[in-house]
CSV table of C-alpha atoms and ligand atoms in Angstrom, one decimal:
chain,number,residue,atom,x,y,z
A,1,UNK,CA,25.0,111.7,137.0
A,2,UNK,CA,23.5,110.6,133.4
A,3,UNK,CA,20.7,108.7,133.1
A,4,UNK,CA,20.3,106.6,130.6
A,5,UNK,CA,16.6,105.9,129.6
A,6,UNK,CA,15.3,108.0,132.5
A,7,UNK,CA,13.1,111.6,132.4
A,8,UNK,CA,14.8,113.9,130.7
A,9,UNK,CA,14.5,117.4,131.7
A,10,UNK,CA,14.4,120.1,128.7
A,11,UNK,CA,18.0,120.9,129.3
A,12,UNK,CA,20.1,118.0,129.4
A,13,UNK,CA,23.9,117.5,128.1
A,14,UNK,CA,25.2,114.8,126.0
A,15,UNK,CA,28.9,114.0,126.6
A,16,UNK,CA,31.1,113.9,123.2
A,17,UNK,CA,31.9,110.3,123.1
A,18,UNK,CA,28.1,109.1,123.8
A,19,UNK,CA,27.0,111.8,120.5
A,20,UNK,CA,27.4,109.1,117.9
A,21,UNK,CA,24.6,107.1,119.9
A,22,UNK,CA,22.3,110.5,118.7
A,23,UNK,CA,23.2,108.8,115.4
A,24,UNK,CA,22.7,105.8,116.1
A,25,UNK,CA,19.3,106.0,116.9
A,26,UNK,CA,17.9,108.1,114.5
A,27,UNK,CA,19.7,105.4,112.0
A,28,UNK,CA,17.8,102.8,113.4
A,29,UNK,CA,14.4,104.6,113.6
A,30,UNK,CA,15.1,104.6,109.3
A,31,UNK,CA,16.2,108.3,109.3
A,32,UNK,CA,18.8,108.8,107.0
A,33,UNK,CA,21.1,111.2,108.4
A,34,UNK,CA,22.3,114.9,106.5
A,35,UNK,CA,24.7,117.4,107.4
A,36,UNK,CA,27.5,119.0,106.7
A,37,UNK,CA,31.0,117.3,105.3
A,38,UNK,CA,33.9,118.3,103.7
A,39,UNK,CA,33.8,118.3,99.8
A,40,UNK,CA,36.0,120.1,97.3
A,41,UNK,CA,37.4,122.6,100.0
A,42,UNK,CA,33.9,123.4,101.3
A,43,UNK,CA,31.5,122.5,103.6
A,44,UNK,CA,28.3,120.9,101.7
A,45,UNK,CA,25.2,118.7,103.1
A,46,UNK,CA,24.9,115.1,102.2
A,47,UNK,CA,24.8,112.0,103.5
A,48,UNK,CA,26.3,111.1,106.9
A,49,UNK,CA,26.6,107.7,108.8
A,50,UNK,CA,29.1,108.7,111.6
A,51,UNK,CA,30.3,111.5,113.4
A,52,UNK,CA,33.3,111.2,112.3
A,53,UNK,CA,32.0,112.2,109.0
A,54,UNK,CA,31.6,115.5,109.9
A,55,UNK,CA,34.3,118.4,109.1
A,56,UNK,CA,35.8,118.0,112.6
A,57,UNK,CA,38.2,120.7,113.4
A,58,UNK,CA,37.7,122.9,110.3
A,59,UNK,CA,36.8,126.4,110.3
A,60,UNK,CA,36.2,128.9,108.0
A,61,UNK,CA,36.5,132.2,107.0
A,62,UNK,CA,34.0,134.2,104.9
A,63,UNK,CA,34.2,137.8,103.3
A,64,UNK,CA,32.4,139.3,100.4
A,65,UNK,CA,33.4,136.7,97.2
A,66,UNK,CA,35.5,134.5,99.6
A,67,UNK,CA,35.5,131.4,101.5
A,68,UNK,CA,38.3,129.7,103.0
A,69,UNK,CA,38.8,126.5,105.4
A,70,UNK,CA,41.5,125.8,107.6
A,71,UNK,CA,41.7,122.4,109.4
A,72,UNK,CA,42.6,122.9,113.2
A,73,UNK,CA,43.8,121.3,115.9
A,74,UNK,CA,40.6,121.5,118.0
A,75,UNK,CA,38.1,118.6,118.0
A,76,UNK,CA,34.7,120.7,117.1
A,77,UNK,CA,32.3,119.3,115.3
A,78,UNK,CA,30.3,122.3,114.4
A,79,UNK,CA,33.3,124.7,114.4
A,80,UNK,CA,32.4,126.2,111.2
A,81,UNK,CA,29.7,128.3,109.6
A,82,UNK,CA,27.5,128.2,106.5
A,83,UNK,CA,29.1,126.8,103.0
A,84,UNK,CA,27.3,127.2,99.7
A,85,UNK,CA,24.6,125.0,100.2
A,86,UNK,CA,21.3,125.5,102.0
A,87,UNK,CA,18.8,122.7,103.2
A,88,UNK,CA,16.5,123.9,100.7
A,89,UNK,CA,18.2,121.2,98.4
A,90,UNK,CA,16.2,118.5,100.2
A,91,UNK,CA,12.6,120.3,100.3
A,92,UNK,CA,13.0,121.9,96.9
A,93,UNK,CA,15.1,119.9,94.6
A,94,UNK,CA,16.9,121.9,92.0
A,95,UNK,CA,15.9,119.4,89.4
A,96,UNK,CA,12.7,117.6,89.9
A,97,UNK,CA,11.3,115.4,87.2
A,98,UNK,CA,7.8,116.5,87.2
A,99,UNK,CA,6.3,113.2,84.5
A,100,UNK,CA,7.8,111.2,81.5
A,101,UNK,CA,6.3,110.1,78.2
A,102,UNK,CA,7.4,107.2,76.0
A,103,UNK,CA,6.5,106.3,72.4
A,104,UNK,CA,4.0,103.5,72.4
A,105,UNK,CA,2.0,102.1,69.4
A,106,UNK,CA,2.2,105.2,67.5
A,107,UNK,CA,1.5,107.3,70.4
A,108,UNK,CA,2.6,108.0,73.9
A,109,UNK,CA,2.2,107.0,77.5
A,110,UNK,CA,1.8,109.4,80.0
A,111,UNK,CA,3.9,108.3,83.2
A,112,UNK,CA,3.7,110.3,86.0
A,113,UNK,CA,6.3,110.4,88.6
A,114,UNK,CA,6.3,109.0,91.8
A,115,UNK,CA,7.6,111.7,94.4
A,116,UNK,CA,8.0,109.3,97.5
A,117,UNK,CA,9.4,111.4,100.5
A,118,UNK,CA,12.5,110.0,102.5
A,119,UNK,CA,12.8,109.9,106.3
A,120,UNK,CA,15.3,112.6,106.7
A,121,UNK,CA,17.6,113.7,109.8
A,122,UNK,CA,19.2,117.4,109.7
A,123,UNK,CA,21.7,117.1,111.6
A,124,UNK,CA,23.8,120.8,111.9
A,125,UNK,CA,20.9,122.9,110.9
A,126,UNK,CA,21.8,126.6,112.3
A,127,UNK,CA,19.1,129.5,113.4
A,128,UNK,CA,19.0,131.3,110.4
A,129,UNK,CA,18.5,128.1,108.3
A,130,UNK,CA,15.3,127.4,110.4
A,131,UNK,CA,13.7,130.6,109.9
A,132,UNK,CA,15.1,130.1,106.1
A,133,UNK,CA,12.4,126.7,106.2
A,134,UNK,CA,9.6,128.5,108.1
A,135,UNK,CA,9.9,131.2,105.3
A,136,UNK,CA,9.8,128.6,102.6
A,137,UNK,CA,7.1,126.6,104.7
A,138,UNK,CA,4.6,129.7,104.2
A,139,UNK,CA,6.0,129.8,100.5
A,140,UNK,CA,5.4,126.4,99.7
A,141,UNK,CA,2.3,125.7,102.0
A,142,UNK,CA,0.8,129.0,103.3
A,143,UNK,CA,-1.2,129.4,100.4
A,144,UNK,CA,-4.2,128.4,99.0
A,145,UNK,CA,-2.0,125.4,97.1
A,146,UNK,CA,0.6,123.4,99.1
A,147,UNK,CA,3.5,122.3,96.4
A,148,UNK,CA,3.1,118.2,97.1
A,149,UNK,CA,6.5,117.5,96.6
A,150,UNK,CA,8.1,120.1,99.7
A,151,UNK,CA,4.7,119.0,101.5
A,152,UNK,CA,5.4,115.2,101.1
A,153,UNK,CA,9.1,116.1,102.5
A,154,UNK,CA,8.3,118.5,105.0
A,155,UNK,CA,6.9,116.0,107.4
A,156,UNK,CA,9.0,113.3,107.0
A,157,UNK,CA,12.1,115.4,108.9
A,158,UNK,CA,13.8,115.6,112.1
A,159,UNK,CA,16.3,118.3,112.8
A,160,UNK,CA,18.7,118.7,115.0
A,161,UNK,CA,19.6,122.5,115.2
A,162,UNK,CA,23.4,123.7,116.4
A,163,UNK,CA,23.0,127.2,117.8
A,164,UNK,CA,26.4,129.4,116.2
A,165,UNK,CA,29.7,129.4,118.5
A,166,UNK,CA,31.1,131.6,116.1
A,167,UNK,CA,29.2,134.7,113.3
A,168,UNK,CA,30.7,134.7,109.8
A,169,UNK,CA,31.9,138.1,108.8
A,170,UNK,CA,29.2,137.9,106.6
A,171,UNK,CA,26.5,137.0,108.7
A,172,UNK,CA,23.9,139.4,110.3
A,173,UNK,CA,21.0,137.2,111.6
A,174,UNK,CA,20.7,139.5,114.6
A,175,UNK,CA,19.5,142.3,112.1
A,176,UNK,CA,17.0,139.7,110.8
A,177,UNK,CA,15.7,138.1,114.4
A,178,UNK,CA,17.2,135.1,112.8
A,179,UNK,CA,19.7,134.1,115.4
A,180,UNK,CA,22.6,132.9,116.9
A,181,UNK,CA,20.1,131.3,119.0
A,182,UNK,CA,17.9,128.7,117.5
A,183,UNK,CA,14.2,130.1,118.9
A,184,UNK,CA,11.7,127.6,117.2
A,185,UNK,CA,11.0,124.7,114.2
A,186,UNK,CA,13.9,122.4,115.6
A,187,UNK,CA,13.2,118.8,117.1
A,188,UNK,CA,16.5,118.9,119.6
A,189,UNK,CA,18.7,121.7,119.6
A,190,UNK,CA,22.4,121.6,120.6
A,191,UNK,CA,24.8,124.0,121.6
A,192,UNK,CA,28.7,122.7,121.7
A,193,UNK,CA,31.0,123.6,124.4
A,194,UNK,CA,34.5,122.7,123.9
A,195,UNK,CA,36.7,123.5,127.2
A,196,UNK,CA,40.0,122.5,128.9
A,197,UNK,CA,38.8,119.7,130.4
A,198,UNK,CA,35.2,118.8,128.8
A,199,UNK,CA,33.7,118.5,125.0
A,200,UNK,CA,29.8,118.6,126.1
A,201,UNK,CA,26.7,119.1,123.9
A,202,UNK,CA,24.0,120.8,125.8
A,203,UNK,CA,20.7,120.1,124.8
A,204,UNK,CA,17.0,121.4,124.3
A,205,UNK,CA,14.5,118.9,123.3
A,206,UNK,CA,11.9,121.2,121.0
A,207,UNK,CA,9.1,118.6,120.4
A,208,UNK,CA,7.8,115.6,122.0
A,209,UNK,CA,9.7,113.5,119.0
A,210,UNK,CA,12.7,115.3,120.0
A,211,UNK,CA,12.7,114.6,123.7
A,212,UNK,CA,11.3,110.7,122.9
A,213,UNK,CA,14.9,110.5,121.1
A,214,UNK,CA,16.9,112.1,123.7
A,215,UNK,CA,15.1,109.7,126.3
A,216,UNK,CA,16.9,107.0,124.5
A,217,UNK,CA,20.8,108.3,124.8
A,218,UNK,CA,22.8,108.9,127.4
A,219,UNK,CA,22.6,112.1,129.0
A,220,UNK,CA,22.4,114.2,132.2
A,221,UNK,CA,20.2,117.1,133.1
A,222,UNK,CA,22.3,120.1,132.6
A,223,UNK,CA,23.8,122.3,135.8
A,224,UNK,CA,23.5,126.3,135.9
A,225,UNK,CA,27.0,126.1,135.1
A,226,UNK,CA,26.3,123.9,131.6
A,227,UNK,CA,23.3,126.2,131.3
A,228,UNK,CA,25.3,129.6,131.9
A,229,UNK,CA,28.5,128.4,129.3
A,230,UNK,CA,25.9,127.9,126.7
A,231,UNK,CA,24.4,131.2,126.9
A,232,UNK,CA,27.7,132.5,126.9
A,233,UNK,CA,28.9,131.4,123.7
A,234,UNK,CA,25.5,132.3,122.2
A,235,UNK,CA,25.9,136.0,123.6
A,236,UNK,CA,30.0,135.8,122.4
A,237,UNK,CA,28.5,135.0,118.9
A,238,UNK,CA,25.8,137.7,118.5
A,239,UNK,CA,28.5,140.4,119.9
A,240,UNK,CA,30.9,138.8,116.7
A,241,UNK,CA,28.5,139.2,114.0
A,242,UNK,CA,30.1,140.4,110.9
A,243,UNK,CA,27.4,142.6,109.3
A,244,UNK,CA,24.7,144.9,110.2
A,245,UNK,CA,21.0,145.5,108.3
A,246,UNK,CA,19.2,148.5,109.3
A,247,UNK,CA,15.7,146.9,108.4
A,248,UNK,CA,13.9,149.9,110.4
A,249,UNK,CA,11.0,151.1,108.1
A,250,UNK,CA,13.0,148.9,105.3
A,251,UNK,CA,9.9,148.1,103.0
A,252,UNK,CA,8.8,151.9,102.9
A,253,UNK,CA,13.0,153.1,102.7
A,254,UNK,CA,13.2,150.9,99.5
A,255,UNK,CA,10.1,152.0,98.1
A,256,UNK,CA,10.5,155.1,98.2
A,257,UNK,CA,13.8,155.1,96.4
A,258,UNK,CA,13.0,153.1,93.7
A,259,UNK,CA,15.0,155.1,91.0
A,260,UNK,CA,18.0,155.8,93.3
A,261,UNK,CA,21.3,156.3,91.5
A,262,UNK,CA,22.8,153.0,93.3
A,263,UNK,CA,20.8,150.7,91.2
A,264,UNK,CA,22.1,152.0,88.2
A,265,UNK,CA,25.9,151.3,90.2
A,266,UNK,CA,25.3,147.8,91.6
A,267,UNK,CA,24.1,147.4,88.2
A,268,UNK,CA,27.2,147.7,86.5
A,269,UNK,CA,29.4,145.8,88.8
A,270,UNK,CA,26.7,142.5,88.7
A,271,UNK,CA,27.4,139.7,86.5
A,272,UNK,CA,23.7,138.2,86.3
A,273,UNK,CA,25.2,135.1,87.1
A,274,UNK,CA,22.5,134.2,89.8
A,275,UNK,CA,25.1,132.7,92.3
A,276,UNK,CA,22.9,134.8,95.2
A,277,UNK,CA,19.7,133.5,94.2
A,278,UNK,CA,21.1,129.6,94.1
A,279,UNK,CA,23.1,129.8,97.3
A,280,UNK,CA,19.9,131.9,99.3
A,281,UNK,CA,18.2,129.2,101.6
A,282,UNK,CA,14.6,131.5,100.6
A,283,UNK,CA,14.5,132.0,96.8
A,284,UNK,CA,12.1,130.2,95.5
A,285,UNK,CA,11.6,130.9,91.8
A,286,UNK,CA,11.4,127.7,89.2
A,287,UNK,CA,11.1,127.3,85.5
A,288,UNK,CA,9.6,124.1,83.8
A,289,UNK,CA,11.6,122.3,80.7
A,290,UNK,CA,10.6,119.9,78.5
A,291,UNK,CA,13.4,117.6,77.4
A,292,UNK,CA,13.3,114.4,75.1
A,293,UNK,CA,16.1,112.0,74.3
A,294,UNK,CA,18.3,112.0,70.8
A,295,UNK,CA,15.9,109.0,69.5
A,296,UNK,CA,12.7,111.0,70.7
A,297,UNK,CA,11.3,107.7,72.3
A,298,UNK,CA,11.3,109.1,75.4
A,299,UNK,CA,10.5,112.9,76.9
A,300,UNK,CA,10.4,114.2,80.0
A,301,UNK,CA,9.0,117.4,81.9
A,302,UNK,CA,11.6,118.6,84.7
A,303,UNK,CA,10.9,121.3,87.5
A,304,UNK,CA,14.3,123.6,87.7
A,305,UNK,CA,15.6,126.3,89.8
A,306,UNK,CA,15.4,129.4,87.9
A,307,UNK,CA,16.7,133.1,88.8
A,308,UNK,CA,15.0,136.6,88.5
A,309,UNK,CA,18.7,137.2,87.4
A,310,UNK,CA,18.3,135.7,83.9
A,311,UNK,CA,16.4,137.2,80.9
A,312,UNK,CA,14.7,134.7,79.9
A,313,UNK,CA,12.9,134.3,84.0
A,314,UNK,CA,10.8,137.2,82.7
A,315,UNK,CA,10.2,136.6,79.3
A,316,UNK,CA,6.2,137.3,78.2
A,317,UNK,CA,4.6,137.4,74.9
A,318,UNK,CA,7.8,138.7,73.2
A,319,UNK,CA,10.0,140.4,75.5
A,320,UNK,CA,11.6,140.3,78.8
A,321,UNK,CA,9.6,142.8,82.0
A,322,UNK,CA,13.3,142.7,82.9
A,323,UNK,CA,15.6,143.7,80.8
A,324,UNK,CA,18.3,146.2,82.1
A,325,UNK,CA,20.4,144.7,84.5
A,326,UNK,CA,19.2,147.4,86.7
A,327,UNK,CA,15.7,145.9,86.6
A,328,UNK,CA,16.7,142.3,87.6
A,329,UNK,CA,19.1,143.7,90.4
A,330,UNK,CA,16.6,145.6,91.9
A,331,UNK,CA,13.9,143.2,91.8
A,332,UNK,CA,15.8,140.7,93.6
A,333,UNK,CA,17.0,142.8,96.6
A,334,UNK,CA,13.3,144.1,96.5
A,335,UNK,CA,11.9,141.1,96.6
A,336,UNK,CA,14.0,140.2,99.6
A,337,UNK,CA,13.8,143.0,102.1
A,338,UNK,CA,10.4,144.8,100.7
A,339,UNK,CA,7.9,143.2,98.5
A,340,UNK,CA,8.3,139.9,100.1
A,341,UNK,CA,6.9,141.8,103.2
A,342,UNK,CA,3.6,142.4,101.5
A,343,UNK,CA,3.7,139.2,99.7
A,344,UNK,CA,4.7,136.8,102.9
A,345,UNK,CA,4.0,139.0,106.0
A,346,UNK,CA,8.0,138.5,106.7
A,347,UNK,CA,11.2,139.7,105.1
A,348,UNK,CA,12.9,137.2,102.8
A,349,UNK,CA,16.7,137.2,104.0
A,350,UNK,CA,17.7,135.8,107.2
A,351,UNK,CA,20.7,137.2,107.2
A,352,UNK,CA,22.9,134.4,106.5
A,353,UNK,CA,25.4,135.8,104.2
A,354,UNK,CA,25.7,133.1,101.7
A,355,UNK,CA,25.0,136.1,98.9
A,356,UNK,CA,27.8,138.1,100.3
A,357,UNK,CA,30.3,135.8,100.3
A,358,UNK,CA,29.5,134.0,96.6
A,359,UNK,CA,29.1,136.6,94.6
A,360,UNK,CA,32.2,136.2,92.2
A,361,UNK,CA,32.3,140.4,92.6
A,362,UNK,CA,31.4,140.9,95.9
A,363,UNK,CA,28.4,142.6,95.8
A,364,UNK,CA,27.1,142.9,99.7
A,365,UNK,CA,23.4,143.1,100.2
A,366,UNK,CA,24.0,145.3,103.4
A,367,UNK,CA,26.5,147.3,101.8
A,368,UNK,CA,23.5,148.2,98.9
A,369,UNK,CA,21.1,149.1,101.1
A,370,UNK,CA,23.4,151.2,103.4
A,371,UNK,CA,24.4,153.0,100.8
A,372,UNK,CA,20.7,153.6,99.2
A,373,UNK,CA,19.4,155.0,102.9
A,374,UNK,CA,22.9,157.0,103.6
A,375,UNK,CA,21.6,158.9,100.7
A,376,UNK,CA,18.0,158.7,100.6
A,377,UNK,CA,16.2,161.9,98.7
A,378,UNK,CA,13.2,160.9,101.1
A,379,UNK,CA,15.1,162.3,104.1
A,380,UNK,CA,12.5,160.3,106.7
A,381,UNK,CA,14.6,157.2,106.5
A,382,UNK,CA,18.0,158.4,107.0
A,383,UNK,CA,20.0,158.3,109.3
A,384,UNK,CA,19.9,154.5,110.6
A,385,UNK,CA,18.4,153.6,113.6
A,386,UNK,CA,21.3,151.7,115.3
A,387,UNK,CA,20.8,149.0,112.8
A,388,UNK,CA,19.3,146.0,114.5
A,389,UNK,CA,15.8,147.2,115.2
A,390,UNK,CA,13.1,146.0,112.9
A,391,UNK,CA,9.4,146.2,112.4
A,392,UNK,CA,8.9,143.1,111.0
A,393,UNK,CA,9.3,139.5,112.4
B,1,SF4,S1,19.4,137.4,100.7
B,1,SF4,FE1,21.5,136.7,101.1
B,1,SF4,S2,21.8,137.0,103.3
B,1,SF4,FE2,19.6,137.1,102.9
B,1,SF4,S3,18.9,134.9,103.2
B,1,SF4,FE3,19.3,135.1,101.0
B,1,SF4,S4,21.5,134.5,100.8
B,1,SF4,FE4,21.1,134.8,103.0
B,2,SF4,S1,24.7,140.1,92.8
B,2,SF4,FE1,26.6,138.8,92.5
B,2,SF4,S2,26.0,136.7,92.7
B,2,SF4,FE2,24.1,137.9,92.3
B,2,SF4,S3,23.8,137.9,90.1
B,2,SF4,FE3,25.0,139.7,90.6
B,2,SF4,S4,27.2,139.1,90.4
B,2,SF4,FE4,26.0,137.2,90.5
């Protein structure tokens, strides 16, 4: 029987027709809903007001340098996997205007920039994304100085996580503890089961805001049965997963091959086009610009998303640290699966993939460091362990 208004236990299920009232609310509470919809062949985040603005029906399919969606005939509203973009769009803008200055009496006014945060509902995010924000949290404020702006927006969210019903073949967030099951950092968390006869979201409240909010729609608690299909689908999903990281002893294994052959290889095939670096819901790396309009009356001082992949990202008193291809490369897939490690206490990839499949030359991340272990001089980290055990959380 659902309750409406009544105690909700931890586990409850929504039926599809009453999930728009999920939407409703948070709507009314001033949220303004994000998640995924369909723009220029590919799943993106922006702004939603219905469910009906969702990519219902479409999934995808991923491989390295391609991404593909096909509209079918069964209602799902989280039937597909990651697209290009990562939530990191919302905490950390690529463009943030950082001040402005305007010609005034012969000099200039100093006008600093107002950085309001926005109530903000996630709607859609998946496992690997929330581990992607508890990385970036600890970026952003584990330090010794919070960034303001990710700060200011960090605690004006609610997210509603959607554990996986289907792995990407370029997904391996098992390898990275990551997923297909959303474990923590989520206000509600739904899992979708689409059956013969029933289209059911079953539900975990993860906070005390998140079971306020499912208080307020209609729902039921859910049965063993509910309970058992959900786990189901999250065990099908994990078994599907489309890649495999060996991260056993990864930080030391890529340390101690830091002038391994492959580098030299990947080297040659990469572009230094910094697709990985945009699409990765973890890099982090900025450069400021300083930018004034054609009658000079005005200037401005923007924050931008930069990449260890250009020349210029590690340019110092007349020359770049990085200039071989080789360098930049290997700094980047360092950064992620080793020196972040020292750096963050975790790995920096979560295994979602979105490297993989946009690189314009297909260039796999797992594929790299396969190779680099497969033929490790330093005979201690060869062969793999099985691939999916890991030291580090
Ligand atoms: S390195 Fe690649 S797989 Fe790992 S989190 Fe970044 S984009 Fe995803
Ligand atoms: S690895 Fe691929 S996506 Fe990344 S810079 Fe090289 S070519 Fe571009």
């Amino acid at each position: 029987m659902r309750a409406k208004n009544g105690k909700v236990s931890t586990r409850a299920v929504i039926d599809r027709q009453d999930f728009q009232q999920l939407f409703d609310h948070l709507s009314a509470q001033g949220y303004q809903l994000v998640g995924p919809r369909l723009r220029d062949n590919a799943i993106v985040y922006d702004e939603l007001s219905a469910v009906t603005d969702l990519p219902i029906g479409y999934v995808d399919e991923q491989e390295k340098g391609s991404y593909r969606l096909t509209k079918t005939a069964q209602p799902t509203l989280f039937g597909y996997g990651l697209g290009p973009q990562s939530w990191k769009k919302y905490l950390f803008p690529p463009v943030v205007r950082l001040w402005q200055a305007q010609r005034h009496n012969g000099g200039f006014d100093v006008i600093p920039e107002d950085h309001e945060p926005r109530l903000l509902a996630l709607i859609g995010v998946r496992p690997c994304e929330l581990k992607a924000i508890a990385i970036q949290d600890r970026v952003f404020m584990g330090g010794a100085y919070a960034d303001p702006i990710y700060q200011a927006q960090r605690e004006q969210l609610f997210i509603v996580a959607v554990n996986c019903g289907k792995a990407g073949a370029t997904c391996f967030c098992t390898s990275m503890d990551a997923g297909p099951r959303a474990a923590s950092g989520y206000d509600l968390a739904l899992t979708e089961i689409l059956e013969a006869n029933r289209h059911i979201f079953l539900v975990d409240a993860g906070s005390e805001k998140g079971e306020a909010v499912l208080r307020t729609i209609p729902q039921r608690p859910a049965t063993d049965l509910d309970i058992a299909a959900g786990e189901r689908i999250i065990a099908q999903t994990a078994e599907q997963m489309g890649r495999v990281l060996d991260t056993n002893r990864i930080k030391e294994m890529l340390y101690a091959n830091y002038e391994h052959a492959r580098w030299d290889q990947v080297a040659a095939r990469c572009l230094m086009c910094g697709n990985c670096t945009q699409v990765c819901p973890t890099c982090f790396c900025t450069t400021v610009e300083d930018v004034t309009d054609l009658s000079a009356a005005t200037a401005e001082r923007r924050r931008v998303w930069d990449t260890c992949f250009s020349l210029d990202f590690s340019y110092i008193v007349g020359g770049s640290v990085r200039a071989s291809p080789k360098a930049r490369y290997r700094q980047w897939m360092m950064h992620k699966l080793a020196t972040w490690i020292d750096q963050f206490g975790s790995s920096g990839c979560v295994g979602c993939g979105r490297c993989i499949t946009w690189c314009p030359v297909g260039i796999d991340i797992t594929e790299e460091a396969r190779a680099i272990r497969s033929d490790s001089e330093d005979k201690r980290f060869t062969p793999a362990t099985g691939g999916r055990k890991h030291e580090h959380a």
